[in-house]
Short mmCIF file of N, CA, C and O in Angstrom, two decimals:
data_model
loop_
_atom_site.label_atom_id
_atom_site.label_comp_id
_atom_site.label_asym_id
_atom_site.label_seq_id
_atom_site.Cartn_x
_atom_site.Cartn_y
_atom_site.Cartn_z
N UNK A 1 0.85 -1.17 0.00
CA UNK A 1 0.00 0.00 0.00
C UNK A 1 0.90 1.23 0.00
O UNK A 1 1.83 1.21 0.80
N UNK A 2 0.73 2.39 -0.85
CA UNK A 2 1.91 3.32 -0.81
C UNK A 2 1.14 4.43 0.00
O UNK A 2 -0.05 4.74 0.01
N UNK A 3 2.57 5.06 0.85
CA UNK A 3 1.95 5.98 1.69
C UNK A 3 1.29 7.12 1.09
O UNK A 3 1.31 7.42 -0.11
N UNK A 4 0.45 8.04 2.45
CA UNK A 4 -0.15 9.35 1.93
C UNK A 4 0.40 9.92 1.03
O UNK A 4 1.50 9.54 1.42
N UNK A 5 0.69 10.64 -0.04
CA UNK A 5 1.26 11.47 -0.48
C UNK A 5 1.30 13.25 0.19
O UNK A 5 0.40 14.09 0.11
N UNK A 6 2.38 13.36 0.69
CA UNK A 6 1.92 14.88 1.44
C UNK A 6 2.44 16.04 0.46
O UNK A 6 3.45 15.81 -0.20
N UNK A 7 1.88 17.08 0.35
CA UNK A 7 1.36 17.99 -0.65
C UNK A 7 1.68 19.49 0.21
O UNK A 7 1.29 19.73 1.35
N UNK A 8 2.39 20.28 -0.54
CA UNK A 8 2.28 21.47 -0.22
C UNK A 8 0.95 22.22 -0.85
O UNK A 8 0.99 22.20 -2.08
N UNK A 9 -0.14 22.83 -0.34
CA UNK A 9 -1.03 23.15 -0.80
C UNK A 9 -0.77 24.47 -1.10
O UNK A 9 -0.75 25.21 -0.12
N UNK A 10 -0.46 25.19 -2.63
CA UNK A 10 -0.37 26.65 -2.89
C UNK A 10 0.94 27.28 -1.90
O UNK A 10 1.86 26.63 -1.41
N UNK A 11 0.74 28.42 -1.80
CA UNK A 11 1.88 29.11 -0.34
C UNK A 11 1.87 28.36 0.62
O UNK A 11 0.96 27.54 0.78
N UNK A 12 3.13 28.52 1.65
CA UNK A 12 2.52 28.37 3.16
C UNK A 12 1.63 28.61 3.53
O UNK A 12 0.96 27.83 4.21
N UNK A 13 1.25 29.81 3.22
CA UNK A 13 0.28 30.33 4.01
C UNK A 13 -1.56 30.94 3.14
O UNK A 13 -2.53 31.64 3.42
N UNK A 14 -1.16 30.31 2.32
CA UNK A 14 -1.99 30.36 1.28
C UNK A 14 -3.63 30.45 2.12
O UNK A 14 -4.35 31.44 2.00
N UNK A 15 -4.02 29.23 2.96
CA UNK A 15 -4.97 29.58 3.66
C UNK A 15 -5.14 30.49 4.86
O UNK A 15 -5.91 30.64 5.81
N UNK A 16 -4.48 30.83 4.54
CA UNK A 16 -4.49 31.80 6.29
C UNK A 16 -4.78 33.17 5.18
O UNK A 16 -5.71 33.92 5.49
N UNK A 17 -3.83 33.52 3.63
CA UNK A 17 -4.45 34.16 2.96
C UNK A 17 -5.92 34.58 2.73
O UNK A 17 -6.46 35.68 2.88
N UNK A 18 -6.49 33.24 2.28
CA UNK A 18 -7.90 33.34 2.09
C UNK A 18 -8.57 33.74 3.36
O UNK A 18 -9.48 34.56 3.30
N UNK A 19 -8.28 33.34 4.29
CA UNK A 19 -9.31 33.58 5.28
C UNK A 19 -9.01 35.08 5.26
O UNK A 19 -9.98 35.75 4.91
N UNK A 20 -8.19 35.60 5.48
CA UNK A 20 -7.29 37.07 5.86
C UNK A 20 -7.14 37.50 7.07
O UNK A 20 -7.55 38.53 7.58
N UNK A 21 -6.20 36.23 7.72
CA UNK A 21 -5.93 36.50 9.22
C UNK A 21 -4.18 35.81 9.04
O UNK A 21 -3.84 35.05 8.14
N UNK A 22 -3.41 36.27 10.01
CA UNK A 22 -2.23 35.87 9.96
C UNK A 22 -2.03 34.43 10.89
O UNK A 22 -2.87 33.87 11.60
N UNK A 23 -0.64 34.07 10.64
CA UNK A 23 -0.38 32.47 10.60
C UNK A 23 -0.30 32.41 12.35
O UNK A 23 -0.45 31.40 13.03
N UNK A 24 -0.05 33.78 12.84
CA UNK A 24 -0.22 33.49 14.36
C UNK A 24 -1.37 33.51 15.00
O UNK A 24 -1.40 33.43 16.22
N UNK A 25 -2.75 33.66 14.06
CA UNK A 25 -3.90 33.92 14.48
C UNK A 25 -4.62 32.81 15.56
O UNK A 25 -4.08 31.71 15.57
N UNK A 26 -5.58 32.97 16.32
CA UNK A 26 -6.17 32.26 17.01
C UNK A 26 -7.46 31.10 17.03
O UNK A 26 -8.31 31.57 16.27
N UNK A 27 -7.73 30.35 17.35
CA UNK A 27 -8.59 29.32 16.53
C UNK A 27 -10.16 30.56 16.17
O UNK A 27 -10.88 30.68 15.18
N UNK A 28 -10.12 31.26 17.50
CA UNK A 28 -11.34 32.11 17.95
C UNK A 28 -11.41 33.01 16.52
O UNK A 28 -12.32 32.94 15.70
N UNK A 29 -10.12 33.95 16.42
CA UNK A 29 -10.05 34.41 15.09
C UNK A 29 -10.41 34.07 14.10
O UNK A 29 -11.25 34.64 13.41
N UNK A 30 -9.66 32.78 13.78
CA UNK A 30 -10.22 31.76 12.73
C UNK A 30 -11.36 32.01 11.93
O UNK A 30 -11.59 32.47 10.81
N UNK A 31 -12.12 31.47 13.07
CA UNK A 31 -13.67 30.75 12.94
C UNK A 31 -14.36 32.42 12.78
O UNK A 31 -15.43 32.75 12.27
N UNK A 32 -13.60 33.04 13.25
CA UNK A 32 -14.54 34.75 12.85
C UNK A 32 -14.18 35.24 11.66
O UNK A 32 -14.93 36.04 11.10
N UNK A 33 -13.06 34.88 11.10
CA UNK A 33 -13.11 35.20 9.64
C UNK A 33 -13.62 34.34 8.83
O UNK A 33 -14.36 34.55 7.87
N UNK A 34 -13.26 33.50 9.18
CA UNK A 34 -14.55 31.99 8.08
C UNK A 34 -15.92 32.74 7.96
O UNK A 34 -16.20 33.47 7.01
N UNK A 35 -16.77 32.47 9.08
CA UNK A 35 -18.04 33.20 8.96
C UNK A 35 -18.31 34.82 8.21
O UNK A 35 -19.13 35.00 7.31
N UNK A 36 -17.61 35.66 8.68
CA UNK A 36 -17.36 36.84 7.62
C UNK A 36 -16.93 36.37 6.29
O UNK A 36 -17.48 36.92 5.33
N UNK A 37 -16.15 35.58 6.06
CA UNK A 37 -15.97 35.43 4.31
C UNK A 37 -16.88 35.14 3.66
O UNK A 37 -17.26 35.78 2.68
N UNK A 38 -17.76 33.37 4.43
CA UNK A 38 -18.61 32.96 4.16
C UNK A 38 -19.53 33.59 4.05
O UNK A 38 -20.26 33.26 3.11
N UNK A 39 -19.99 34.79 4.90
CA UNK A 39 -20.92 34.89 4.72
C UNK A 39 -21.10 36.01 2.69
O UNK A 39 -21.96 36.14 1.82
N UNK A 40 -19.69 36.48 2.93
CA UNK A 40 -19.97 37.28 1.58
C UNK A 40 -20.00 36.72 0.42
O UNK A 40 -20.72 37.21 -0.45
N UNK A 41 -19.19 35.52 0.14
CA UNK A 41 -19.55 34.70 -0.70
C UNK A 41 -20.55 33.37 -0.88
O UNK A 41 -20.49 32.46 -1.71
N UNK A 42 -21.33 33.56 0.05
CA UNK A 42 -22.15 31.94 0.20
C UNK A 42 -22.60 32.38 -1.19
O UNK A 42 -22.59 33.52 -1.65
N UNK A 43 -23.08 30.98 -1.90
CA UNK A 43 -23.73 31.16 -3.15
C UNK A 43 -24.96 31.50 -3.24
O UNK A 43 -25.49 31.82 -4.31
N UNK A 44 -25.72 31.44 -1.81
CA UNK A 44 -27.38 32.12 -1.90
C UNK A 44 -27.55 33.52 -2.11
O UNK A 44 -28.56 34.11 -2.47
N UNK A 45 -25.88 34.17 -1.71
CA UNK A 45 -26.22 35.33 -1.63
C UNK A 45 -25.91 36.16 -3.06
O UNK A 45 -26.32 37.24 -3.48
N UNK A 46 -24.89 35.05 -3.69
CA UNK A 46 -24.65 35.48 -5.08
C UNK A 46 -24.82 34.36 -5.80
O UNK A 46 -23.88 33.63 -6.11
N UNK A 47 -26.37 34.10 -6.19
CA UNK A 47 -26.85 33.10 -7.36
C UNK A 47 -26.24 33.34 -8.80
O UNK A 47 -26.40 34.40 -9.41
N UNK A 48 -25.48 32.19 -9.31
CA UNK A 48 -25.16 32.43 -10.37
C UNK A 48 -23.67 33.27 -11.08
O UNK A 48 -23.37 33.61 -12.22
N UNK A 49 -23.08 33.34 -9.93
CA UNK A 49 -21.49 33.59 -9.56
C UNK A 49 -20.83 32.45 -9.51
O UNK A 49 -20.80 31.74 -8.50
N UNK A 50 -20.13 32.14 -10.78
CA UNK A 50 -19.17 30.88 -10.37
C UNK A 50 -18.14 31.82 -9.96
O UNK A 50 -17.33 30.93 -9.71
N UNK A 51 -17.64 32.66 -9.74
CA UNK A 51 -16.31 33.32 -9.06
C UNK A 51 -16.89 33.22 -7.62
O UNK A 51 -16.11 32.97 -6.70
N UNK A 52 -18.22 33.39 -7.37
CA UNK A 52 -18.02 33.45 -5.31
C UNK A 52 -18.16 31.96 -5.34
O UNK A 52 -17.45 31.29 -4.58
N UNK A 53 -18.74 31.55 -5.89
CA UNK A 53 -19.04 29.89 -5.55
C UNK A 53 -17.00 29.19 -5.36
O UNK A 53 -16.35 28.48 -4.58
N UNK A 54 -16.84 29.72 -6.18
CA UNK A 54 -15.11 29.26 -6.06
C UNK A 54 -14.61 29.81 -4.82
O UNK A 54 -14.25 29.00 -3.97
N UNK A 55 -14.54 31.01 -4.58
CA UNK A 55 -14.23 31.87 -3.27
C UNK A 55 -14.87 30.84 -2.57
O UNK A 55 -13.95 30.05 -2.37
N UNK A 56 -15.87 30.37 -2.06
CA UNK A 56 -16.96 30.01 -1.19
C UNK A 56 -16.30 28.64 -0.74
O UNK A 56 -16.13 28.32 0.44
N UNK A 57 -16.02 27.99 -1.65
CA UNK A 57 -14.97 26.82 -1.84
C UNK A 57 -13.71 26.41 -0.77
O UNK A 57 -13.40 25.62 0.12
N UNK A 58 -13.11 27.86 -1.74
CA UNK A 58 -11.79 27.72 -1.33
C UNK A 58 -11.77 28.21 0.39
O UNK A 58 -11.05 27.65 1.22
N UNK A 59 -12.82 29.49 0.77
CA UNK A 59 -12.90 29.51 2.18
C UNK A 59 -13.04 28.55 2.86
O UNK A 59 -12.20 28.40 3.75
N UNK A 60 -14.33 27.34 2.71
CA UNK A 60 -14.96 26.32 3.02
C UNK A 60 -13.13 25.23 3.15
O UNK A 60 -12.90 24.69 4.23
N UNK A 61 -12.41 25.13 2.38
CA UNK A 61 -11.58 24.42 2.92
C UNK A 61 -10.41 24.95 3.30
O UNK A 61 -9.52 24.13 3.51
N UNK A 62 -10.14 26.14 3.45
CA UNK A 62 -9.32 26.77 4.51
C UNK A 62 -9.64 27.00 5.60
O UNK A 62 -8.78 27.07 6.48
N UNK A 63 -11.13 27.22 5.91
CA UNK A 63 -11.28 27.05 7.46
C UNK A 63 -11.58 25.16 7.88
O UNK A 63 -11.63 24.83 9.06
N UNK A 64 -11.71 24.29 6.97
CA UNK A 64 -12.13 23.08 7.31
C UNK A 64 -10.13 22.36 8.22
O UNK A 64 -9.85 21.80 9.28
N UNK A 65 -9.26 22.87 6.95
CA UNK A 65 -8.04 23.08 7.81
C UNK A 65 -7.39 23.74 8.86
O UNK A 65 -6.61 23.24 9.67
N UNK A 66 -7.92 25.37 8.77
CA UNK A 66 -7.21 25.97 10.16
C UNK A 66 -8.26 25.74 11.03
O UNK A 66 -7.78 26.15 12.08
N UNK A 67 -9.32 25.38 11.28
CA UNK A 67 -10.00 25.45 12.00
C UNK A 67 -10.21 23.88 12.77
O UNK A 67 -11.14 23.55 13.51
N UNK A 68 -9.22 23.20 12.40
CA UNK A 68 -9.04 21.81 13.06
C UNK A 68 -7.48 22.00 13.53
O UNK A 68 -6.56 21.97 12.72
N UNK A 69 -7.25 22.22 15.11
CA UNK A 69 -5.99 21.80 15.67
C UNK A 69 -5.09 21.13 15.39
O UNK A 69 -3.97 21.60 15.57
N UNK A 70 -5.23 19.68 14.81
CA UNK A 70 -4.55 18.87 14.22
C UNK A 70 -4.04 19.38 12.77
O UNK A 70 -2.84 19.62 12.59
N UNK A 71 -4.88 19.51 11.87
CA UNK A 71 -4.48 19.36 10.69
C UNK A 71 -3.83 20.76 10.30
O UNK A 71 -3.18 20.81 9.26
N UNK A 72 -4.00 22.09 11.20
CA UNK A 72 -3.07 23.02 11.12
C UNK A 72 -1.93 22.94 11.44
O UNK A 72 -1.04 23.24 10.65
N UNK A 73 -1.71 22.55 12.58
CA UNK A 73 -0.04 21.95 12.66
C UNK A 73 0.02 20.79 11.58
O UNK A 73 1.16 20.33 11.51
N UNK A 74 -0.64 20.35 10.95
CA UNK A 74 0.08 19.77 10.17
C UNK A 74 0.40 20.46 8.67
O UNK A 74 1.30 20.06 7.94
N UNK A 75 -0.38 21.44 8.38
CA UNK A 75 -0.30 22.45 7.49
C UNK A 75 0.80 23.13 7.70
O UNK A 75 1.56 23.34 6.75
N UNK A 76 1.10 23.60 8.99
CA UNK A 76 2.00 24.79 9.27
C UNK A 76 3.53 24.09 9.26
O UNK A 76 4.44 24.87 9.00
N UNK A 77 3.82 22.92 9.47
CA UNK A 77 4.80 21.91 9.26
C UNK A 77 4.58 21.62 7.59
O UNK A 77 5.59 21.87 6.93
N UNK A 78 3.91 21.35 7.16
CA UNK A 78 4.20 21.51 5.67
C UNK A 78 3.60 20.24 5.32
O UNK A 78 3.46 20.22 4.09
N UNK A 79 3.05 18.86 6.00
CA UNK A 79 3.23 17.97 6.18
C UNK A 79 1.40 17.73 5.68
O UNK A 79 1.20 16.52 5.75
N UNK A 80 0.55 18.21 5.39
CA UNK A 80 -0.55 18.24 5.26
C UNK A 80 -0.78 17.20 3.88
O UNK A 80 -0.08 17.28 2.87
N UNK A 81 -1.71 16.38 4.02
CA UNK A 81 -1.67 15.47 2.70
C UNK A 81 -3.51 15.64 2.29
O UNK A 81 -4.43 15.96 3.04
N UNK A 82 -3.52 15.21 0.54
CA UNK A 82 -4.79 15.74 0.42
C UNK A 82 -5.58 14.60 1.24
O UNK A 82 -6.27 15.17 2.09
N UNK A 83 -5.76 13.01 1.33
CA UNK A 83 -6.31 12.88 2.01
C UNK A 83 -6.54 13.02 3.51
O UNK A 83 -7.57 12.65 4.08
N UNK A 84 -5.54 13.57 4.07
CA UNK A 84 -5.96 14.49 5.45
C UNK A 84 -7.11 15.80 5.49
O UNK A 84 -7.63 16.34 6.46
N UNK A 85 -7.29 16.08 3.95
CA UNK A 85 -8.36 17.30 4.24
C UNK A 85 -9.43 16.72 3.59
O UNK A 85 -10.44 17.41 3.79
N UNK A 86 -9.72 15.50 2.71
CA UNK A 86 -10.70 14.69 2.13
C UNK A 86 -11.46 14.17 3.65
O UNK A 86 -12.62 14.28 4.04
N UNK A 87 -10.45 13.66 4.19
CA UNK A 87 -11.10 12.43 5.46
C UNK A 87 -11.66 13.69 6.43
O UNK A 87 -12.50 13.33 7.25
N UNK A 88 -11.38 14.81 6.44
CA UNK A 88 -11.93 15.80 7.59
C UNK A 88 -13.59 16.38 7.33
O UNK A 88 -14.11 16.26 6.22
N UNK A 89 -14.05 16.78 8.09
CA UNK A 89 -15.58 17.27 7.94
C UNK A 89 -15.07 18.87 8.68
O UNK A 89 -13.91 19.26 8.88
N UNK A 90 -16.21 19.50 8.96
CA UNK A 90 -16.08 20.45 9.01
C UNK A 90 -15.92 20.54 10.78
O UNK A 90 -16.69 19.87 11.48
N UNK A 91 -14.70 21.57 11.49
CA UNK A 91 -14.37 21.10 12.62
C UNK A 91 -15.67 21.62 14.00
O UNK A 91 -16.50 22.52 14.14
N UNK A 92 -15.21 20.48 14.74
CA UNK A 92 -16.34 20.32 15.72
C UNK A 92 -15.56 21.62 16.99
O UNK A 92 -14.35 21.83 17.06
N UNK A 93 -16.19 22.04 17.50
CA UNK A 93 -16.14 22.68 18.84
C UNK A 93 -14.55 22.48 19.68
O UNK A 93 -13.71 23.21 20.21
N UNK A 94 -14.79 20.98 19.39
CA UNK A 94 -13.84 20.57 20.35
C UNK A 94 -12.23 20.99 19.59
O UNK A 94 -11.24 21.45 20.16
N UNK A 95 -12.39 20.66 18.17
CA UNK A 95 -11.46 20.73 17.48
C UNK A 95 -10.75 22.40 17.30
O UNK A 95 -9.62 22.81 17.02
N UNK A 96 -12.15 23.08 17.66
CA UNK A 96 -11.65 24.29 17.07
C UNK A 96 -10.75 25.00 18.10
O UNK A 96 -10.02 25.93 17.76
N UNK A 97 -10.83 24.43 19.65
CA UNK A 97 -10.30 25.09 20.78
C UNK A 97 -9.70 23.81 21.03
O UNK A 97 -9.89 22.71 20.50
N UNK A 98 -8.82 24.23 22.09
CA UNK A 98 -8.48 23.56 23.11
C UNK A 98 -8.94 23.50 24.46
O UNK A 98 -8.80 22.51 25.18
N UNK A 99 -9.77 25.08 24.94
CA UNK A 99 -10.11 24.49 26.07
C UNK A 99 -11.22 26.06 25.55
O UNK A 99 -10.96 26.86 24.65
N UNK A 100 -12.22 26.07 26.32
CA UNK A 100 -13.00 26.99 26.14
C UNK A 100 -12.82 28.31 27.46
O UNK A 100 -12.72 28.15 28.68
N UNK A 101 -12.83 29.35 26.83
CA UNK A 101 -13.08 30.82 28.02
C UNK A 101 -14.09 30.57 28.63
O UNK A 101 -14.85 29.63 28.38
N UNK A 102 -14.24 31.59 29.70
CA UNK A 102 -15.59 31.82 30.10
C UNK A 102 -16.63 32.82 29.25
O UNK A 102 -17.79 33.11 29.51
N UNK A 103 -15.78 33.23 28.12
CA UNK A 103 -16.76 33.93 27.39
C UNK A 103 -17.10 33.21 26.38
O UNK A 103 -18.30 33.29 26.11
N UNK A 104 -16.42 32.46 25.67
CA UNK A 104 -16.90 31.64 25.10
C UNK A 104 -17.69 30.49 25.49
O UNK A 104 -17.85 29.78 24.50
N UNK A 105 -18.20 30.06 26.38
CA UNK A 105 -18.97 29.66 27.13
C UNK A 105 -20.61 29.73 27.49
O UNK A 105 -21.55 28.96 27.71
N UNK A 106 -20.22 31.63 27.39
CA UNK A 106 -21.16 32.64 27.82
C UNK A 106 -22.17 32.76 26.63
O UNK A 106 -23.38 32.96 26.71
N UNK A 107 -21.30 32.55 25.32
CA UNK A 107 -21.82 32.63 23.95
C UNK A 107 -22.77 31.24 23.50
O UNK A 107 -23.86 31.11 22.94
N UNK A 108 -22.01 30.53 23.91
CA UNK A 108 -22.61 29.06 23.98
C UNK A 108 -24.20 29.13 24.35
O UNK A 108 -25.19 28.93 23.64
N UNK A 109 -24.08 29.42 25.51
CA UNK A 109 -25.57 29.38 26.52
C UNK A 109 -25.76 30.17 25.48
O UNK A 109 -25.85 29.39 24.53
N UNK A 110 -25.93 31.77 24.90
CA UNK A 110 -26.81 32.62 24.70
C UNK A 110 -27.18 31.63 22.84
O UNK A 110 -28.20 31.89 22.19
N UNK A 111 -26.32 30.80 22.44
CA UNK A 111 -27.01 30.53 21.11
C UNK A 111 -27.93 29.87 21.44
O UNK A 111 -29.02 29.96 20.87
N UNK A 112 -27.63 28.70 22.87
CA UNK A 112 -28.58 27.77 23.15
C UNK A 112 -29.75 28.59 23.39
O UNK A 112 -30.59 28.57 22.49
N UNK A 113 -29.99 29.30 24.37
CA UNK A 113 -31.03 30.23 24.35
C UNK A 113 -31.84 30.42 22.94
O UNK A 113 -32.95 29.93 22.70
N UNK A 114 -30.93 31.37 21.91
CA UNK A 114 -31.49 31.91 21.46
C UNK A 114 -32.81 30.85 20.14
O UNK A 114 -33.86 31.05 19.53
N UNK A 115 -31.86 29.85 20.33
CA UNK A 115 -32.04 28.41 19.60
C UNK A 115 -33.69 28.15 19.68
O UNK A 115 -34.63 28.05 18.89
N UNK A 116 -33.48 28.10 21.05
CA UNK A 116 -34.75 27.43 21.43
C UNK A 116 -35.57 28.61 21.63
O UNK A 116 -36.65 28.15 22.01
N UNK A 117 -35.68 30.06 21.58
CA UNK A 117 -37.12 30.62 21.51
C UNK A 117 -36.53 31.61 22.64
O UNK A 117 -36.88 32.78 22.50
N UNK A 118 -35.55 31.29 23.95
CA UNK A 118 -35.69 31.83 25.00
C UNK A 118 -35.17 33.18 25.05
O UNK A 118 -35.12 33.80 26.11
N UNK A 119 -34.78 33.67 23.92
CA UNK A 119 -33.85 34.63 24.23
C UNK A 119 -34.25 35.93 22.46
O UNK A 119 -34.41 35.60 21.29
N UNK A 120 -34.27 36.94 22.94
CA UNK A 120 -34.74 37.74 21.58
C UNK A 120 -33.78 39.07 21.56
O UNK A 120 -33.47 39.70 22.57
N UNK A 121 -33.35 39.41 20.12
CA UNK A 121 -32.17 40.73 20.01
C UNK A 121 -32.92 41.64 19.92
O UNK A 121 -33.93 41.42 19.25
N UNK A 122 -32.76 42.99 20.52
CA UNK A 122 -33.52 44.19 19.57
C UNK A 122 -32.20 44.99 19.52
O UNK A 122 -31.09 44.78 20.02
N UNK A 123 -32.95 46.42 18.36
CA UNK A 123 -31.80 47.30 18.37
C UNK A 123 -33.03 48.29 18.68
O UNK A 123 -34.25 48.17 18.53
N UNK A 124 -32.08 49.49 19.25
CA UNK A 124 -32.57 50.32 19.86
C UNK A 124 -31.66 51.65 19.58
O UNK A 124 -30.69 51.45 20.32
N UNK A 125 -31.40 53.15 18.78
CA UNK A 125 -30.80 53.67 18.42
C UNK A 125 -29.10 53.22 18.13
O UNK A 125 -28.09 53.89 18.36
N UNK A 126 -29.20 52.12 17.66
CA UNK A 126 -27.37 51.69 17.25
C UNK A 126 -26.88 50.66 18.65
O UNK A 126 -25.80 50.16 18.94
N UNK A 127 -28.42 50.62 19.44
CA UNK A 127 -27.50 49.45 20.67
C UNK A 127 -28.08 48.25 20.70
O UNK A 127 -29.11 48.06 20.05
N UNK A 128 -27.66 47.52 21.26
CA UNK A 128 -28.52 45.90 20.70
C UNK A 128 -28.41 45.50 22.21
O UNK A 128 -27.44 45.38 22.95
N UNK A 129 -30.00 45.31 22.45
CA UNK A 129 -30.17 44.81 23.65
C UNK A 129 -30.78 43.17 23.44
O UNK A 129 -31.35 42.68 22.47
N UNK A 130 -30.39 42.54 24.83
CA UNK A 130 -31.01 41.50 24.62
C UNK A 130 -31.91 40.85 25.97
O UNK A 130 -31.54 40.71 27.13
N UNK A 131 -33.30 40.49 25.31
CA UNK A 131 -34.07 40.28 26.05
C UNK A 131 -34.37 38.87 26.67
O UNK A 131 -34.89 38.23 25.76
N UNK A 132 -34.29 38.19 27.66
CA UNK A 132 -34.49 36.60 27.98
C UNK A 132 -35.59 36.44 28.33
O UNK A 132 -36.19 37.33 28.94
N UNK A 133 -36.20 35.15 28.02
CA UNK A 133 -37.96 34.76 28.34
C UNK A 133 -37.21 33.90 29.38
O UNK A 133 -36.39 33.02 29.11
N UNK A 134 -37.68 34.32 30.78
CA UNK A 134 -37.29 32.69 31.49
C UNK A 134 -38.51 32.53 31.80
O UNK A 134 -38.81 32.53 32.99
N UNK A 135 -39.12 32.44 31.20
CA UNK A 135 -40.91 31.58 31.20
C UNK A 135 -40.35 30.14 31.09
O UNK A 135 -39.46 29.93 30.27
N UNK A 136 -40.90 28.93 32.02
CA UNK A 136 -40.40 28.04 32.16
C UNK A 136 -42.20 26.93 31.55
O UNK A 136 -42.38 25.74 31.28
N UNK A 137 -43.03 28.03 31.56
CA UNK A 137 -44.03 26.84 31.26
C UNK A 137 -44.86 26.42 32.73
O UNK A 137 -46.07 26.23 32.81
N UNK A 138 -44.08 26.35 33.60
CA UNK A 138 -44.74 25.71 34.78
C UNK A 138 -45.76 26.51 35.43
O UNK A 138 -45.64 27.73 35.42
N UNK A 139 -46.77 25.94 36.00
CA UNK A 139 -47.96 26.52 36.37
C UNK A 139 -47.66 26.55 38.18
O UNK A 139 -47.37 25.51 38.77
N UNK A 140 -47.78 27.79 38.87
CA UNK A 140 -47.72 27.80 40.07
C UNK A 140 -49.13 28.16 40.56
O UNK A 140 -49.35 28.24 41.77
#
């Protein structure tokens, strides 16, 4: 069976390019420029753009790599093979940190919240308040 073949993908830093954060950046960083890229090129938002659909792409697997612990050090070592980014899915929570803040934490609860109904944004002259239902349902 012949081994992986490992692959320099484009520059060193080719994905850290696309995203547009530097090679010392933070997983937290990361994952905040993924979502900002993504969001400008998703293809819903430009139907019929094969140039964002490509952008959309190429973000989609630069954050599927920096945004997994493992396979960035293995990127940043040079050592990255294509089936190391074939066999990957898109990184889980766990992958994207090593250990979580308390603010990141804080964010957690408020998606769960907001997920389920309990929690609502307003804006209010340029400030964004946020309102919590702790209506629990129970009848006293």
């Amino acid at each position: 069976m012949a081994a992986a073949q490992h692959v320099k993908i484009k520059a060193p830093t080719a994905y850290y390019d696309i995203l547009k954060v530097s090679p010392g950046a933070t997983q937290s960083q990361i994952k905040t420029a993924y979502y900002k890229q993504s969001f400008i090129y998703h293809p819903d938002k430009n139907p019929g753009s094969k140039e964002a659909t490509q952008r959309f792409s190429e973000i989609s697997e630069a954050y599927t790599v920096l945004g997994n612990i493992s396979l960035r050090r293995k990127y940043d070592r040079g050592i990255l093979s294509q089936s190391d980014i074939r066999s990957a899915g898109r990184p889980s929570s766990k992958e994207t940190t090593s250990r979580s803040t308390g603010s990141q934490q804080f964010f957690l609860s408020i998606q769960t919240l907001h997920k389920y109904g309990k929690l609502k944004l307003y804006m209010l002259n340029n400030t964004r308040f946020l309102h919590l239902s702790l209506y629990t349902g129970a009848v006293m």
